[in-house]
mmCIF file of C-alpha atoms in Angstrom:
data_model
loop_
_atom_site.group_PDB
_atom_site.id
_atom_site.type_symbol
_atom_site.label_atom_id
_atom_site.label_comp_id
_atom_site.label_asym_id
_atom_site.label_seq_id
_atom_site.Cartn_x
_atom_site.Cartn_y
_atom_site.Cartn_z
ATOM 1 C CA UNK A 157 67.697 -41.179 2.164
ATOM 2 C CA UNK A 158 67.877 -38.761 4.894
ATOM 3 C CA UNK A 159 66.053 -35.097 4.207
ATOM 4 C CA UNK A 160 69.655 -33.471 6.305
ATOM 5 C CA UNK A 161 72.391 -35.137 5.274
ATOM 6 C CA UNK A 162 75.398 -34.382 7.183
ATOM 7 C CA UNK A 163 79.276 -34.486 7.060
ATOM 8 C CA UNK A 164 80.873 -35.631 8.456
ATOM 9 C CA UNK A 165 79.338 -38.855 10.379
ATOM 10 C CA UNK A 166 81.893 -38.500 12.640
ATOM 11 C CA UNK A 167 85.032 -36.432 13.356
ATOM 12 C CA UNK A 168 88.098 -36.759 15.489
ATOM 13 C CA UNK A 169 90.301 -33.886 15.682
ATOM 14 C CA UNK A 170 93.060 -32.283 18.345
ATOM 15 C CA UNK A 171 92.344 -30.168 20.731
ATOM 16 C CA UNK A 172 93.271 -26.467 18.719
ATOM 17 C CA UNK A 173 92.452 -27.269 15.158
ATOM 18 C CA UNK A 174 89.613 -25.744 13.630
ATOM 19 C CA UNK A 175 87.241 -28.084 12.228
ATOM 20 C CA UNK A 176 83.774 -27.942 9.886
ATOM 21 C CA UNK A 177 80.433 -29.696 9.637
ATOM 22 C CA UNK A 178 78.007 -29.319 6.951
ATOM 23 C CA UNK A 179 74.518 -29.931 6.494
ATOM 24 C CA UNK A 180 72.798 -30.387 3.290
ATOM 25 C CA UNK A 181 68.836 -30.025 3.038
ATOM 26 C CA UNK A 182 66.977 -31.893 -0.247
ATOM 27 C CA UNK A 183 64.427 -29.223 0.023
ATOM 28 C CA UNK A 184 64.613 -25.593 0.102
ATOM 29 C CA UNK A 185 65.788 -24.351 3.712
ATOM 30 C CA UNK A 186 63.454 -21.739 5.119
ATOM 31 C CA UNK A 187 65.102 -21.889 8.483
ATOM 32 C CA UNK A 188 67.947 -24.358 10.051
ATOM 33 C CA UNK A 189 69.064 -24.598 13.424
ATOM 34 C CA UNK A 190 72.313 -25.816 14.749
ATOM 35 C CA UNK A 191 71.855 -27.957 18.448
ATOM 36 C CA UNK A 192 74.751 -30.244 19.960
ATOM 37 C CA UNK A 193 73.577 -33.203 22.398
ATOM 38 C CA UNK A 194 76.023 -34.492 24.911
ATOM 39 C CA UNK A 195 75.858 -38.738 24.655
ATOM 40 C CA UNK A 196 72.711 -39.963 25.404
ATOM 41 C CA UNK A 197 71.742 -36.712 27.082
ATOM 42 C CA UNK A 198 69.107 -33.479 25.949
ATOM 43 C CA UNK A 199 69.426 -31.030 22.710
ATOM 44 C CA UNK A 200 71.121 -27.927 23.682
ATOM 45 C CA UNK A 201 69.593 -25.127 20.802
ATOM 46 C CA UNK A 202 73.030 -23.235 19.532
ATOM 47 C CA UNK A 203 71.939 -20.991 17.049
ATOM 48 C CA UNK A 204 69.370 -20.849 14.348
ATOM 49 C CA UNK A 205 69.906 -19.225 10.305
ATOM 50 C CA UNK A 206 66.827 -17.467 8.622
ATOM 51 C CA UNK A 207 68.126 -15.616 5.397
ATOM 52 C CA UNK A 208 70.348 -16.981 2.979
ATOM 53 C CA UNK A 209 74.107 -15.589 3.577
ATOM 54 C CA UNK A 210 73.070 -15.142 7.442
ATOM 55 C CA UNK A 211 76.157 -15.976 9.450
ATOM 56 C CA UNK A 212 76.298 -15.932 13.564
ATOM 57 C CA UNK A 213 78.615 -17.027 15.925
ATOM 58 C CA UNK A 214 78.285 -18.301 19.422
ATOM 59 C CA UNK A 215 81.696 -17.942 21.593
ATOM 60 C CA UNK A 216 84.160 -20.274 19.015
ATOM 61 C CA UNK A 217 81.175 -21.227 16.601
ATOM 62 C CA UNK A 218 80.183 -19.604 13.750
ATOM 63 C CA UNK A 219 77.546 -20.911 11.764
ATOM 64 C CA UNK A 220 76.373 -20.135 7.781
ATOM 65 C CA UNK A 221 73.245 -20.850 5.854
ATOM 66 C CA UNK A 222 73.570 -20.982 2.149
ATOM 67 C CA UNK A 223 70.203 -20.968 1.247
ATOM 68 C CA UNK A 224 70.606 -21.401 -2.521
ATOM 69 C CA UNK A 225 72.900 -24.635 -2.158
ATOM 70 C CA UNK A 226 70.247 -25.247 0.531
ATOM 71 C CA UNK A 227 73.302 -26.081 3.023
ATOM 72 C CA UNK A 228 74.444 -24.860 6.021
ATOM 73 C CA UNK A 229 77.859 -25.226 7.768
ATOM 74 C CA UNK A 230 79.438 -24.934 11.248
ATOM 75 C CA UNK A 231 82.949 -23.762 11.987
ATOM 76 C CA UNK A 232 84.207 -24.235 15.257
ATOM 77 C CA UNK A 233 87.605 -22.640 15.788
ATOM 78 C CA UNK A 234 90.431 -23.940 18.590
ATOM 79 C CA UNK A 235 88.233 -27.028 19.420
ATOM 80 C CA UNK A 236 88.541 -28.207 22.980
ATOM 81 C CA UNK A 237 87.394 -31.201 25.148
ATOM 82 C CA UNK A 238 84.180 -29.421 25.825
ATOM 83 C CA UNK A 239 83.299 -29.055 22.538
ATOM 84 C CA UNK A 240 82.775 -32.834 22.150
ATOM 85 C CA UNK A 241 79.644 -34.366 21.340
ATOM 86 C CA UNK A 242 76.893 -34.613 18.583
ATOM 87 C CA UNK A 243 75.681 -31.574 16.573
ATOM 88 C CA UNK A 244 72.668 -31.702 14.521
ATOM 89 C CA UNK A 245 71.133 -30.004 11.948
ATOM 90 C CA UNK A 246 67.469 -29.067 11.874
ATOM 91 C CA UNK A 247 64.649 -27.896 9.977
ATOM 92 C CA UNK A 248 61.512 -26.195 10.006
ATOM 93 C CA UNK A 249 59.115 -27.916 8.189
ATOM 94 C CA UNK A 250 56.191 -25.909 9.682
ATOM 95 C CA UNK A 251 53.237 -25.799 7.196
ATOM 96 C CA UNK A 252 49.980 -24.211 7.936
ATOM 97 C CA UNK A 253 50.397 -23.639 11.054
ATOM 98 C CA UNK A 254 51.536 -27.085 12.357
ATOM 99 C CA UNK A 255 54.951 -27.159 13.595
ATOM 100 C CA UNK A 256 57.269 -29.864 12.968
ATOM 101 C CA UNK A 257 61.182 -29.832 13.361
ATOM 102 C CA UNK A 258 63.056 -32.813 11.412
ATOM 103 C CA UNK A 259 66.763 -33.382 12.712
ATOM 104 C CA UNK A 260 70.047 -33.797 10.011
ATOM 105 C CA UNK A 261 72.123 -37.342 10.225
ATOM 106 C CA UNK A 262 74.199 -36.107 13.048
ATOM 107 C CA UNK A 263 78.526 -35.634 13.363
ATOM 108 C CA UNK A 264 79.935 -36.745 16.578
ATOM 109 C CA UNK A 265 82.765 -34.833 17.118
ATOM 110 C CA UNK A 266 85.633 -35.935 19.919
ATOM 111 C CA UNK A 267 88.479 -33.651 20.541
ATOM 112 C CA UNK A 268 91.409 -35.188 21.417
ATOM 113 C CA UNK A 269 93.584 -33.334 24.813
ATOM 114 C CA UNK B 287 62.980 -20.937 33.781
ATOM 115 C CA UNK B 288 63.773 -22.352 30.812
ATOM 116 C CA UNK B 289 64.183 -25.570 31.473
ATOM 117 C CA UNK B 290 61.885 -28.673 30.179
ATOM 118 C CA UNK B 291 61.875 -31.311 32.891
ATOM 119 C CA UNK B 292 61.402 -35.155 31.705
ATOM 120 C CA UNK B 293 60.725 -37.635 34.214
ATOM 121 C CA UNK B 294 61.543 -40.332 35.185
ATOM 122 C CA UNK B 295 65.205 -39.581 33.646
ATOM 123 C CA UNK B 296 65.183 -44.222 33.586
ATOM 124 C CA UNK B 297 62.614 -46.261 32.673
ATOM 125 C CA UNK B 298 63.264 -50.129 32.825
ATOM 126 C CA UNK B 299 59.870 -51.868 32.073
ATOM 127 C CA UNK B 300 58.366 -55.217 31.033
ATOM 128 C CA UNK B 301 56.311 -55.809 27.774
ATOM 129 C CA UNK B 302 53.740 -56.612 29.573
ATOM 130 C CA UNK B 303 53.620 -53.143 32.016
ATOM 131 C CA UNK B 304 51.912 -49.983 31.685
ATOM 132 C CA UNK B 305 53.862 -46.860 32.747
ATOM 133 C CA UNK B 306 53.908 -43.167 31.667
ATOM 134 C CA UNK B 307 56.441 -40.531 30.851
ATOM 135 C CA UNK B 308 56.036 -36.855 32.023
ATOM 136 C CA UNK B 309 57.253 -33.575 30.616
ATOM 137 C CA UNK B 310 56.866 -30.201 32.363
ATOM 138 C CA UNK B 311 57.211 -26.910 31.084
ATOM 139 C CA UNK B 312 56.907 -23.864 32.653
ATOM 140 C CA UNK B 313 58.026 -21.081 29.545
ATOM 141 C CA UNK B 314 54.483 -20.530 28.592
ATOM 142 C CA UNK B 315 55.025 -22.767 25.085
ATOM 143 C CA UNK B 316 52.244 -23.905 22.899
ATOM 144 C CA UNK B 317 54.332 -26.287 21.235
ATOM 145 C CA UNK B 318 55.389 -29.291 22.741
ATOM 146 C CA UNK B 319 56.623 -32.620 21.177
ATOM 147 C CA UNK B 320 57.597 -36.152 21.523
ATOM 148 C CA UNK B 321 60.716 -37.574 19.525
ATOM 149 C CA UNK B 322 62.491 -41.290 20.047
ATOM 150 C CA UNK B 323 66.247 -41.275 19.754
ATOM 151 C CA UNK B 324 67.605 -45.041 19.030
ATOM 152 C CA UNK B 325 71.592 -45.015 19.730
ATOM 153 C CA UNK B 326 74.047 -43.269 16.821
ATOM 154 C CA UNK B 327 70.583 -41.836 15.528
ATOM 155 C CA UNK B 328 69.045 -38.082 15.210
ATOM 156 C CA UNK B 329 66.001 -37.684 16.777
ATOM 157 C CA UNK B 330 62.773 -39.006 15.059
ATOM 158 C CA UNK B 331 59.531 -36.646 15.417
ATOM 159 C CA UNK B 332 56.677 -39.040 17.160
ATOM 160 C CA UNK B 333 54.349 -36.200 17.795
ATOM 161 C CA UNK B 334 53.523 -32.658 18.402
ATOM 162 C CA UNK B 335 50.562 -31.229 20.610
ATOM 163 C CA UNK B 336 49.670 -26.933 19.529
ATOM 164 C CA UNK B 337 47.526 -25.520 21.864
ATOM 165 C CA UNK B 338 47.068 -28.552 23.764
ATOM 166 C CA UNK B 339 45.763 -30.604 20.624
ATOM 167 C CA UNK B 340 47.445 -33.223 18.663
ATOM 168 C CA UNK B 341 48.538 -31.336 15.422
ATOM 169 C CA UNK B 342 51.330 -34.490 14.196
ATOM 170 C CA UNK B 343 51.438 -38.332 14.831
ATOM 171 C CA UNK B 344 54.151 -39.420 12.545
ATOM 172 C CA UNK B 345 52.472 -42.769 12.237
ATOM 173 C CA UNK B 346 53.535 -44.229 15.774
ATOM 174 C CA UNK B 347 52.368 -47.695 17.001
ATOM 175 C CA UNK B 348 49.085 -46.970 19.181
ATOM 176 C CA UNK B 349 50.866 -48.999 22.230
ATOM 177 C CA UNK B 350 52.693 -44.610 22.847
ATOM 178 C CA UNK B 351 49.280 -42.832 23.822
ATOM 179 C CA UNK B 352 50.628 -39.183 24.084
ATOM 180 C CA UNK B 353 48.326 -36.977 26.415
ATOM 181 C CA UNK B 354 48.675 -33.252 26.690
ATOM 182 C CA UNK B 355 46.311 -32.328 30.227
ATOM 183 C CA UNK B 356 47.530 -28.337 30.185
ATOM 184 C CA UNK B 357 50.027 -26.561 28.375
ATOM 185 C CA UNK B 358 52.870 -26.728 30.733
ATOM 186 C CA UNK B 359 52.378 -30.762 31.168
ATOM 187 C CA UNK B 360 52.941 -33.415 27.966
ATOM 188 C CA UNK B 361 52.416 -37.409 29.130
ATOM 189 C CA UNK B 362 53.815 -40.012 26.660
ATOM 190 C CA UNK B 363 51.449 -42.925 28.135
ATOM 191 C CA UNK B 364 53.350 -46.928 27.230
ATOM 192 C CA UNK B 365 51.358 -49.938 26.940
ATOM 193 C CA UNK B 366 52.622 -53.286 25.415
ATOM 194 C CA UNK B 367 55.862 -52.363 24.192
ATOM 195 C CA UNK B 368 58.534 -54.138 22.415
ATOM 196 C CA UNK B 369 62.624 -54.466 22.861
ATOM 197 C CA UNK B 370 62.726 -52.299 20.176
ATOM 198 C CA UNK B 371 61.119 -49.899 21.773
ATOM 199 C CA UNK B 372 64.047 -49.468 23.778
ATOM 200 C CA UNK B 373 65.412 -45.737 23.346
ATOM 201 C CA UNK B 374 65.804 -42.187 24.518
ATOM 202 C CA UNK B 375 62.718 -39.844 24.444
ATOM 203 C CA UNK B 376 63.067 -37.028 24.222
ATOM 204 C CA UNK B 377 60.503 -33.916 25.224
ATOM 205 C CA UNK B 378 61.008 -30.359 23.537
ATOM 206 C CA UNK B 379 58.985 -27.389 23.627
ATOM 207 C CA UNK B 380 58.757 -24.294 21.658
ATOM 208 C CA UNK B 381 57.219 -20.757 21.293
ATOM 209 C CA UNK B 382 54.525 -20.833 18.541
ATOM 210 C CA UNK B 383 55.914 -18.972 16.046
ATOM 211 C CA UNK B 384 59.250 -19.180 17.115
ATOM 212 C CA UNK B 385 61.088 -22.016 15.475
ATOM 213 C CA UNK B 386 63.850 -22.498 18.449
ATOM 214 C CA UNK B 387 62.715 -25.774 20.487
ATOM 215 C CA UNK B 388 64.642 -26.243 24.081
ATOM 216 C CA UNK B 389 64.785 -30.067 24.827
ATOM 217 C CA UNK B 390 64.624 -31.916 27.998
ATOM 218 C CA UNK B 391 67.311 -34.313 29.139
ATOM 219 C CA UNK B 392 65.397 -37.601 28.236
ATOM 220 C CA UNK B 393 64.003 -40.781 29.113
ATOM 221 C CA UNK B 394 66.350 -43.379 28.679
ATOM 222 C CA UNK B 395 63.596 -46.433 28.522
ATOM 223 C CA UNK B 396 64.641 -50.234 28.350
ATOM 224 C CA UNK B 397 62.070 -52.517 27.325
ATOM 225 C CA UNK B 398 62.988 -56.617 28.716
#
């Protein structure tokens, strides 16, 4: 099994509704990052969670890190076309010194106009 | 500039061929890394250079030499691949120290 799990796999939703993703870690979260890819296309780095309870938001996306369930969720609010795509999860797993991201399972997200 | 460049953006090659992917960075990171991307799949870490050395090789086939020349330039060299080498690469860099990686658009590679 996957270290990130996420939830959805995949989501299809109207444009307007709000909508949430969550990501799951098996080990404790010292630091998870939120990116969304476009289809077959570069990571774009949304926003990134430190403390436990930290919440931030990024124009109509607000992410939370729950670091004692060791899960993090993202909220996006009045989806629209552009928000389509796939967002993943990801970890630091940076240990003395060497640096080492891991990525979550992945939602793909459509938005229906 | 913060922008990671990946060429060639296409890559169609034989089994048989030898070519090279290139990945340029001009943010001053120490970080740099190689992942492989296979369709309706995160990204899978291949490896990660610090300081110009190789720090990670997540037990990848020796037919991907990476090569890291400078710190702004990260080569993924390919030598006798396989069909199922057939994927999206992907180049990221990042601050050392700062755990916020900015990706490059990829290397969509077909191996026939």
């Amino acid at each position: 099994s996957q270290e990130l799990e996420q939830s959805p796999q995949s989501l299809i939703v109207q444009e307007g509704k709000n909508l949430t993703i969550n990501c799951t870690s098996s080990k404790t979260l010292y630091g998870l990052y939120w990116y969304k890819q476009k289809y077959g296309e570069g990571l774009i780095f949304l926003m990134m969670l430190q403390k436990g309870g930290e919440e931030k938001s990024h124009e109509k996306i607000t992410a939370k890190l729950d670091e004692k369930k060791q899960q993090s969720s993202l909220h996006i609010t009045a989806s629209q076309p552009s928000h389509a795509g796939i967002y993943l999860c990801g970890a630091d797993r940076t240990t003395s010194g060497t640096y080492k991201y891991i990525f979550g399972t992945g939602t793909r997200l459509k938005v229906l106009a | 500039d913060t922008e990671v460049t990946q060429t060639p953006k296409h890559l169609v090659m034989g089994m048989t061929n030898k070519k090279s992917l290139k990945c340029e960075q001009h943010m001053g990171h120490r970080a740099m890394y190689w992942y492989k991307q296979k369709a309706k799949k995160p990204p899978e870490l291949m490896f990660v250079y610090s300081y110009e050395k190789l720090s990670i090789n997540e037990s990848v086939p020796s037919r991907f030499s990476p090569e890291c020349p400078n710190s702004s330039l990260l080569n993924l060299h390919l030598h006798a691949l396989q069909p199922e080498d057939s994927a999206l690469y992907l180049c990221a860099s990042s601050r050392t120290g700062r755990p916020e990686a900015f990706f490059g658009q990829g290397t969509r590679l077909t191996v026939v």
